[in-house]
CSV table of C-alpha atoms in Angstrom, one decimal:
chain,number,residue,atom,x,y,z
S,1,MET,CA,-20.3,70.9,-16.6
S,2,ALA,CA,-19.0,74.4,-15.8
S,3,THR,CA,-21.6,74.9,-13.1
S,4,ALA,CA,-20.8,71.7,-11.4
S,5,LEU,CA,-17.0,72.4,-11.4
S,6,GLN,CA,-17.6,75.9,-10.2
S,7,SER,CA,-19.6,74.6,-7.2
S,8,LEU,CA,-17.0,71.9,-6.3
S,9,ARG,CA,-14.2,74.4,-6.6
S,10,MET,CA,-15.9,76.8,-4.2
S,11,THR,CA,-16.6,74.1,-1.7
S,12,ALA,CA,-13.0,72.8,-1.8
S,13,ARG,CA,-11.5,76.2,-1.2
S,14,CYS,CA,-13.6,77.0,1.8
S,15,CYS,CA,-13.1,73.5,3.2
S,16,SER,CA,-10.8,73.3,6.3
S,17,CYS,CA,-9.4,69.9,7.2
S,18,ARG,CA,-8.7,69.9,10.8
S,19,SER,CA,-9.3,67.5,13.7
S,20,ILE,CA,-12.3,68.2,15.9
S,21,PRO,CA,-11.8,67.9,19.7
S,22,SER,CA,-13.7,65.0,21.3
S,23,ARG,CA,-15.5,67.3,23.7
S,24,TYR,CA,-17.2,69.1,20.8
S,25,THR,CA,-18.3,66.0,18.9
S,26,ASN,CA,-21.6,65.5,20.7
S,27,LYS,CA,-22.7,69.2,20.1
S,28,PRO,CA,-24.7,70.1,17.1
S,29,ILE,CA,-22.8,71.9,14.4
S,30,ALA,CA,-25.6,74.1,13.1
S,31,GLN,CA,-27.5,76.7,15.1
S,32,ARG,CA,-30.7,75.5,16.5
S,33,ARG,CA,-33.8,77.1,15.2
S,34,SER,CA,-37.5,76.9,16.1
S,35,PHE,CA,-39.9,74.8,14.2
S,36,SER,CA,-40.7,76.3,10.8
S,37,ILE,CA,-41.9,75.2,7.4
S,38,THR,CA,-39.9,77.7,5.5
S,39,SER,CA,-36.4,76.8,4.3
S,40,ARG,CA,-33.3,78.5,5.7
S,41,GLN,CA,-31.9,81.3,3.7
S,42,TYR,CA,-28.1,81.4,3.2
S,43,LYS,CA,-26.2,84.5,2.2
S,44,ILE,CA,-23.4,84.2,-0.3
S,45,ASP,CA,-20.1,85.8,0.6
S,46,PRO,CA,-19.2,88.6,-1.9
S,47,LYS,CA,-15.7,87.1,-2.4
S,48,PHE,CA,-17.3,84.0,-4.0
S,49,LYS,CA,-19.3,86.0,-6.5
S,50,GLU,CA,-16.3,86.6,-8.6
S,51,LEU,CA,-15.4,82.9,-8.7
S,52,GLN,CA,-19.0,82.1,-9.6
S,53,GLU,CA,-18.9,84.5,-12.6
S,54,THR,CA,-15.6,83.4,-14.0
S,55,GLU,CA,-15.4,80.1,-16.0
S,56,PRO,CA,-13.0,77.6,-14.2
S,57,ASP,CA,-10.2,75.7,-15.9
S,58,GLU,CA,-10.5,71.9,-15.6
S,59,ASP,CA,-6.7,71.2,-15.5
S,60,GLU,CA,-6.1,73.9,-12.9
S,61,PHE,CA,-9.1,72.7,-10.9
S,62,MET,CA,-7.8,69.1,-10.8
S,63,GLU,CA,-4.3,70.2,-9.7
S,64,GLU,CA,-5.8,72.2,-6.8
S,65,ILE,CA,-7.9,69.2,-5.7
S,66,ASP,CA,-4.9,66.8,-5.7
S,67,GLU,CA,-2.9,69.3,-3.8
S,68,LEU,CA,-5.6,69.7,-1.2
S,69,PHE,CA,-5.9,66.0,-0.7
S,70,GLU,CA,-2.1,65.5,-0.4
S,71,ASN,CA,-1.8,68.2,2.2
S,72,ALA,CA,-4.7,66.9,4.2
S,73,GLY,CA,-3.3,63.3,4.1
S,74,ALA,CA,0.2,64.5,5.2
S,75,ARG,CA,-1.3,66.5,8.1
S,76,HIS,CA,-3.4,63.6,9.4
S,77,ALA,CA,-1.0,60.6,8.6
S,78,ASN,CA,0.5,60.7,12.1
S,79,ASN,CA,-2.8,60.9,13.9
S,80,LEU,CA,-4.4,57.9,12.2
S,81,PRO,CA,-4.2,54.5,14.1
S,82,SER,CA,-2.3,51.6,12.6
S,83,TYR,CA,-4.5,48.7,11.4
S,84,GLY,CA,-1.7,46.3,10.5
S,85,PHE,CA,-1.6,47.1,6.8
S,86,ASP,CA,2.0,48.4,6.7
S,87,GLU,CA,4.1,46.5,4.3
S,88,GLY,CA,7.4,47.0,6.1
S,89,VAL,CA,6.2,45.9,9.6
S,90,LYS,CA,5.6,42.2,10.2
S,91,LYS,CA,3.5,41.0,13.1
S,92,LYS,CA,5.3,38.6,15.4
S,93,LEU,CA,3.6,35.3,15.8
S,94,LYS,CA,2.6,34.0,19.2
S,95,PRO,CA,4.8,31.1,20.2
S,96,THR,CA,2.8,27.8,20.4
S,97,PHE,CA,3.5,24.1,20.7
S,98,LEU,CA,4.1,23.8,17.0
S,99,ASN,CA,6.8,26.5,16.7
S,100,MET,CA,8.3,26.1,20.2
S,101,GLY,CA,12.1,26.2,20.2
S,102,ASP,CA,12.3,27.6,16.6
S,103,PRO,CA,14.5,30.6,16.2
S,104,GLU,CA,12.0,32.3,13.9
S,105,PRO,CA,8.3,31.5,14.2
S,106,PHE,CA,6.6,30.2,11.1
S,107,ASP,CA,5.0,32.9,9.1
S,108,GLU,CA,2.7,32.4,6.2
S,109,ASP,CA,3.8,35.6,4.5
S,110,ASP,CA,7.4,34.3,4.2
S,111,ARG,CA,6.3,31.4,2.0
S,112,GLU,CA,6.5,31.9,-1.7
S,113,ASP,CA,3.8,29.8,-3.4
S,114,ASP,CA,3.4,30.2,-7.1
S,115,HIS,CA,0.8,27.4,-7.3
S,116,ASP,CA,2.9,25.6,-9.8
S,117,ASP,CA,3.6,22.4,-7.8
S,118,ILE,CA,2.8,18.9,-8.9
S,119,THR,CA,0.2,16.7,-7.3
S,120,THR,CA,0.7,14.2,-4.5
S,121,LEU,CA,0.6,11.2,-6.8
S,122,ALA,CA,3.2,12.7,-9.0
S,123,HIS,CA,5.5,13.2,-5.9
S,124,MET,CA,5.0,9.5,-5.1
S,125,GLU,CA,5.9,8.5,-8.6
S,126,LEU,CA,9.1,10.7,-8.4
S,127,GLU,CA,10.0,9.1,-5.1
S,128,GLN,CA,9.7,5.6,-6.6
S,129,VAL,CA,11.9,6.6,-9.5
S,130,ARG,CA,14.5,8.0,-7.1
S,131,GLU,CA,14.5,4.8,-5.2
S,132,ILE,CA,14.9,2.7,-8.3
S,133,ARG,CA,17.8,4.8,-9.5
S,134,HIS,CA,19.4,4.6,-6.1
S,135,TYR,CA,19.4,0.8,-6.3
S,136,ASN,CA,20.6,0.9,-9.9
S,137,ARG,CA,23.6,3.0,-8.8
S,138,LEU,CA,24.3,0.6,-6.0
S,139,ALA,CA,24.2,-2.4,-8.5
S,140,ALA,CA,26.4,-0.6,-10.9
S,141,TRP,CA,29.1,0.9,-8.6
S,142,GLU,CA,28.9,-0.7,-5.2
S,143,MET,CA,28.1,-4.4,-5.8
S,144,PRO,CA,31.2,-5.1,-8.0
S,145,MET,CA,33.3,-4.0,-5.1
S,146,LEU,CA,31.8,-6.7,-2.9
S,147,SER,CA,33.8,-9.4,-4.8
S,148,LYS,CA,36.9,-8.2,-2.8
S,149,LEU,CA,35.2,-9.4,0.4
S,150,ALA,CA,34.2,-12.8,-1.0
S,151,LYS,CA,35.4,-15.8,1.1
S,152,PRO,CA,35.5,-19.5,0.0
S,153,PHE,CA,32.8,-21.7,1.4
S,154,VAL,CA,33.8,-24.0,4.2
S,155,PRO,CA,31.3,-26.7,5.1
S,156,PRO,CA,30.5,-27.0,8.8
S,157,SER,CA,32.5,-29.5,10.7
S,158,ALA,CA,31.7,-31.7,13.6
S,159,GLU,CA,32.7,-29.0,16.0
S,160,THR,CA,29.9,-26.7,14.8
S,161,PRO,CA,26.7,-28.7,14.9
S,162,LEU,CA,24.5,-25.6,15.4
S,163,ARG,CA,23.0,-23.8,12.4
S,164,PHE,CA,21.5,-20.3,12.7
S,165,ARG,CA,19.2,-18.5,10.3
S,166,TYR,CA,18.7,-14.8,10.3
S,167,THR,CA,16.2,-12.5,8.5
S,168,SER,CA,17.2,-9.3,6.7
S,169,TYR,CA,15.1,-6.7,4.9
S,170,MET,CA,17.9,-5.0,3.0
S,171,GLY,CA,18.3,-2.0,5.4
S,172,GLU,CA,14.6,-1.6,6.1
S,173,GLN,CA,13.3,-1.6,9.7
S,174,HIS,CA,11.0,-4.6,10.4
S,175,PRO,CA,9.8,-6.2,13.7
S,176,ALA,CA,10.7,-9.7,12.4
S,177,GLU,CA,14.3,-8.7,11.7
S,178,LYS,CA,15.4,-9.6,15.3
S,179,LYS,CA,14.2,-13.2,15.0
S,180,VAL,CA,16.9,-16.0,15.0
S,181,VAL,CA,16.1,-19.6,14.2
S,182,MET,CA,18.5,-22.4,15.3
S,183,GLU,CA,18.6,-26.0,14.1
S,184,PHE,CA,20.7,-29.0,15.2
S,185,CYS,CA,20.7,-32.8,15.1
S,186,PRO,CA,20.8,-34.5,18.5
S,187,ALA,CA,23.0,-37.3,17.0
S,188,ASP,CA,25.7,-34.7,16.0
S,189,MET,CA,26.1,-33.2,19.5
S,190,PRO,CA,29.6,-34.1,20.8
S,191,GLY,CA,30.2,-35.9,24.1
S,192,LEU,CA,26.8,-37.7,24.3
S,193,THR,CA,26.1,-41.4,24.6
S,194,GLU,CA,23.2,-43.1,22.9
S,195,VAL,CA,21.1,-43.0,26.1
S,196,GLN,CA,21.9,-39.3,26.6
S,197,THR,CA,21.0,-38.5,23.0
S,198,ASP,CA,17.6,-40.2,23.5
S,199,LYS,CA,17.1,-38.2,26.7
S,200,LEU,CA,17.9,-35.0,24.8
S,201,ARG,CA,15.2,-35.9,22.2
S,202,LYS,CA,12.7,-36.3,25.0
S,203,LEU,CA,13.7,-33.0,26.6
S,204,VAL,CA,13.2,-30.9,23.6
S,205,GLY,CA,9.6,-32.2,23.2
S,206,PRO,CA,7.6,-30.8,20.3
S,207,ARG,CA,10.6,-29.0,18.8
S,208,LEU,CA,11.9,-32.3,17.4
S,209,ASN,CA,10.9,-33.6,14.0
S,210,PRO,CA,10.9,-37.4,14.3
S,211,GLU,CA,11.2,-37.9,10.5
S,212,THR,CA,14.3,-35.8,10.0
S,213,ASP,CA,15.7,-36.0,13.6
S,214,ILE,CA,16.2,-32.2,13.5
S,215,VAL,CA,15.5,-29.9,16.5
S,216,LYS,CA,14.2,-26.4,15.6
S,217,MET,CA,14.2,-23.5,18.1
S,218,SER,CA,13.7,-19.8,17.6
S,219,CYS,CA,13.8,-16.6,19.8
S,220,GLU,CA,12.6,-13.1,19.3
S,221,MET,CA,12.3,-11.8,22.9
S,222,TYR,CA,15.2,-9.4,22.7
S,223,PRO,CA,15.6,-6.3,20.5
S,224,SER,CA,18.8,-7.5,18.7
S,225,GLN,CA,19.8,-10.6,16.8
S,226,ALA,CA,23.0,-11.1,18.9
S,227,GLN,CA,21.0,-11.2,22.1
S,228,ASN,CA,18.5,-13.8,20.7
S,229,LYS,CA,21.4,-15.9,19.4
S,230,ARG,CA,23.1,-15.8,22.8
S,231,TYR,CA,19.9,-16.9,24.5
S,232,LEU,CA,19.6,-19.9,22.1
S,233,GLY,CA,23.2,-20.8,22.8
S,234,ASP,CA,22.6,-20.7,26.5
S,235,MET,CA,19.5,-22.9,26.1
S,236,VAL,CA,21.5,-25.6,24.2
S,237,ASP,CA,24.1,-25.6,27.0
S,238,SER,CA,21.3,-26.1,29.6
S,239,LEU,CA,19.8,-29.0,27.6
S,240,LEU,CA,23.2,-30.7,27.2
S,241,ALA,CA,23.9,-30.3,30.9
S,242,GLU,CA,20.5,-31.8,31.8
S,243,ALA,CA,21.0,-34.7,29.4
S,244,LYS,CA,24.3,-35.7,31.0
S,245,THR,CA,23.0,-35.6,34.6
S,246,GLY,CA,20.0,-37.0,36.5
S,247,ASP,CA,17.5,-39.6,35.4
S,248,THR,CA,18.0,-41.1,31.9
S,249,PHE,CA,14.2,-41.4,31.2
S,250,GLU,CA,14.7,-44.8,29.6
S,251,ASP,CA,11.3,-46.1,30.8
S,252,ILE,CA,9.5,-43.2,29.0
S,253,PRO,CA,8.8,-43.6,25.3
S,254,LEU,CA,9.5,-40.8,22.8
S,255,ASP,CA,6.3,-38.7,22.4
S,256,THR,CA,5.6,-38.0,18.7
S,257,ARG,CA,2.0,-36.9,18.9
S,258,HIS,CA,2.9,-33.4,17.9
S,259,HIS,CA,4.1,-34.5,14.5
S,260,VAL,CA,1.8,-35.7,11.7
S,261,PHE,CA,3.3,-38.4,9.6
S,262,LYS,CA,2.3,-38.0,6.0
S,263,VAL,CA,2.2,-41.1,3.9
S,264,LYS,CA,3.9,-40.4,0.6
S,265,PRO,CA,2.9,-42.7,-2.3
S,266,ARG,CA,5.9,-44.4,-3.9
S,267,PHE,CA,6.2,-45.8,-7.4
S,268,PRO,CA,6.1,-49.7,-7.3
S,269,VAL,CA,9.4,-51.4,-7.8
S,270,GLU,CA,7.7,-53.9,-10.1
S,271,TRP,CA,6.7,-51.2,-12.5
S,272,ARG,CA,10.2,-49.8,-13.1
S,273,LEU,CA,11.5,-50.2,-16.6
S,274,THR,CA,14.7,-52.3,-16.3
S,275,LYS,CA,16.6,-53.7,-19.2
S,276,GLU,CA,15.0,-57.1,-18.7
S,277,ARG,CA,11.5,-55.6,-18.6
S,278,LYS,CA,12.1,-53.6,-21.8
S,279,GLN,CA,13.3,-56.7,-23.6
S,280,GLU,CA,10.2,-58.7,-22.4
S,281,LEU,CA,7.9,-56.0,-23.7
S,282,ALA,CA,9.6,-55.9,-27.1
S,283,ASP,CA,9.3,-59.7,-27.5
S,284,TYR,CA,5.6,-59.6,-26.5
S,285,ARG,CA,4.9,-56.8,-29.1
S,286,GLN,CA,6.7,-58.8,-31.8
S,287,LYS,CA,4.8,-61.9,-31.0
S,288,MET,CA,1.4,-60.1,-31.2
S,289,MET,CA,2.3,-58.6,-34.6
S,290,GLU,CA,3.1,-62.0,-36.0
S,291,THR,CA,-0.2,-63.4,-34.7
S,292,ASP,CA,-2.1,-60.5,-36.4
S,293,LEU,CA,-0.4,-61.1,-39.7
S,294,ASN,CA,-1.4,-64.8,-39.6
S,295,ARG,CA,-5.0,-64.0,-38.8
S,296,GLU,CA,-5.1,-61.4,-41.7
S,297,HIS,CA,-3.7,-64.0,-44.1
S,298,ILE,CA,-6.4,-66.5,-43.1
S,299,GLY,CA,-9.1,-63.9,-43.0
S,300,GLN,CA,-9.9,-64.1,-39.3
S,301,LEU,CA,-8.7,-60.6,-38.6
S,302,VAL,CA,-11.6,-58.1,-38.6
S,303,ASP,CA,-11.0,-54.8,-40.3
S,304,GLY,CA,-13.0,-52.2,-38.5
S,305,VAL,CA,-12.8,-49.5,-41.3
S,306,GLU,CA,-13.9,-51.9,-44.0
S,307,THR,CA,-16.8,-53.1,-41.8
S,308,ILE,CA,-18.1,-49.6,-41.4
S,309,ARG,CA,-17.9,-48.8,-45.1
S,310,HIS,CA,-19.8,-52.0,-46.0
S,311,ARG,CA,-22.5,-51.2,-43.4
S,312,LEU,CA,-23.0,-47.7,-44.8
S,313,ALA,CA,-23.2,-49.0,-48.4
S,314,ASN,CA,-25.8,-51.7,-47.6
S,315,PRO,CA,-28.2,-50.3,-45.0
S,316,ILE,CA,-30.7,-52.7,-43.4
S,317,ALA,CA,-34.4,-52.1,-44.2
S,318,LYS,CA,-36.6,-50.9,-41.4
S,319,GLU,CA,-39.0,-53.5,-39.9
S,320,PRO,CA,-42.6,-52.5,-39.2
S,321,VAL,CA,-43.3,-51.6,-35.7
S,322,PRO,CA,-45.8,-54.0,-34.1
S,323,GLU,CA,-49.1,-52.5,-32.7
S,324,THR,CA,-49.3,-52.5,-28.9
S,325,VAL,CA,-52.3,-53.9,-27.2
S,326,ALA,CA,-53.2,-53.2,-23.6
S,327,ALA,CA,-53.2,-56.3,-21.5
S,328,GLY,CA,-56.4,-57.5,-19.8
S,329,GLY,CA,-58.9,-56.3,-22.5
S,330,ARG,CA,-59.8,-56.1,-26.1
S,331,ILE,CA,-60.3,-53.3,-28.5
S,332,ILE,CA,-63.6,-52.9,-30.4
S,333,GLY,CA,-63.5,-50.0,-32.7
S,334,ASN,CA,-61.8,-47.2,-30.8
S,335,LYS,CA,-63.0,-48.3,-27.4
S,336,LYS,CA,-61.4,-50.7,-24.9
S,337,VAL,CA,-63.8,-53.2,-23.4
S,338,GLY,CA,-62.9,-54.9,-20.2
S,339,VAL,CA,-62.9,-58.7,-19.9
S,340,LYS,CA,-64.7,-60.3,-17.0
S,341,ARG,CA,-62.9,-63.2,-15.6
S,342,ILE,CA,-64.6,-66.1,-13.8
S,343,VAL,CA,-62.7,-67.7,-11.0
């Protein structure tokens, strides 16, 4: 151990850490010598003989080694190139389409991820719980306040024959939310005669239900409900104006081929239980009971339970089964002999 430390100590003391010019890097360090099989002989400097004879101290040796490395690192720290490993310097990210317009580009080093987040399914469950609690809070605090805005129901009068129906999804955006459906009865339209009302039924075509006499129209061409409602109102005005002017179409029958008339079975009127029918059934049942009592007294009424018991108590003896004989022949022993017929 002492010999190894002595050699390392001598090498460290004679080491000179300095930069080598680039013009001397391609030249050989050692002196060229001719080809020889003998090893080169090195001379030891006399000043190192004293160090070789003395036994080195390990603690002192380690302190000298640390001091040499610290001095060498301090001298060459400014000459070494920067490889981007400095902690205090952050590399600026190149602006791209994803971070365009941001005041500070997105940097992965700025994010603190402790790897303690929950899964995606757990996030979905939490979102559902938040939504349920949101509606519970609305039901508890907001809905009772709606009673202040309640208005009494006023049935539609003859001046408002049009009925509109809207679709709402409780604040959610939906393509069908803009649709508006309108219904009206041609007979309720004011200012029309009987002939004009029939003409209006013929003008609406397949939108008329012949059974209920209701015209149903809808519109969803425009992005808002107000625009679609306005369009339906203008369409009704055009139909009324056309029904009041021009030909009356009295010679054209009403076309109902678009509607399928379904036959609904009805309960017969004769089968309905009226008071007279109930009394008639009660008298008939009373009469049948009296007839059965008379037959039982005479002995003509058959008791089914008693008949079954009597049959089980006195079973009938089994009759022998007759032997079957094939037609057209006779049996002699175990063989069948054919019979010849003479015609």
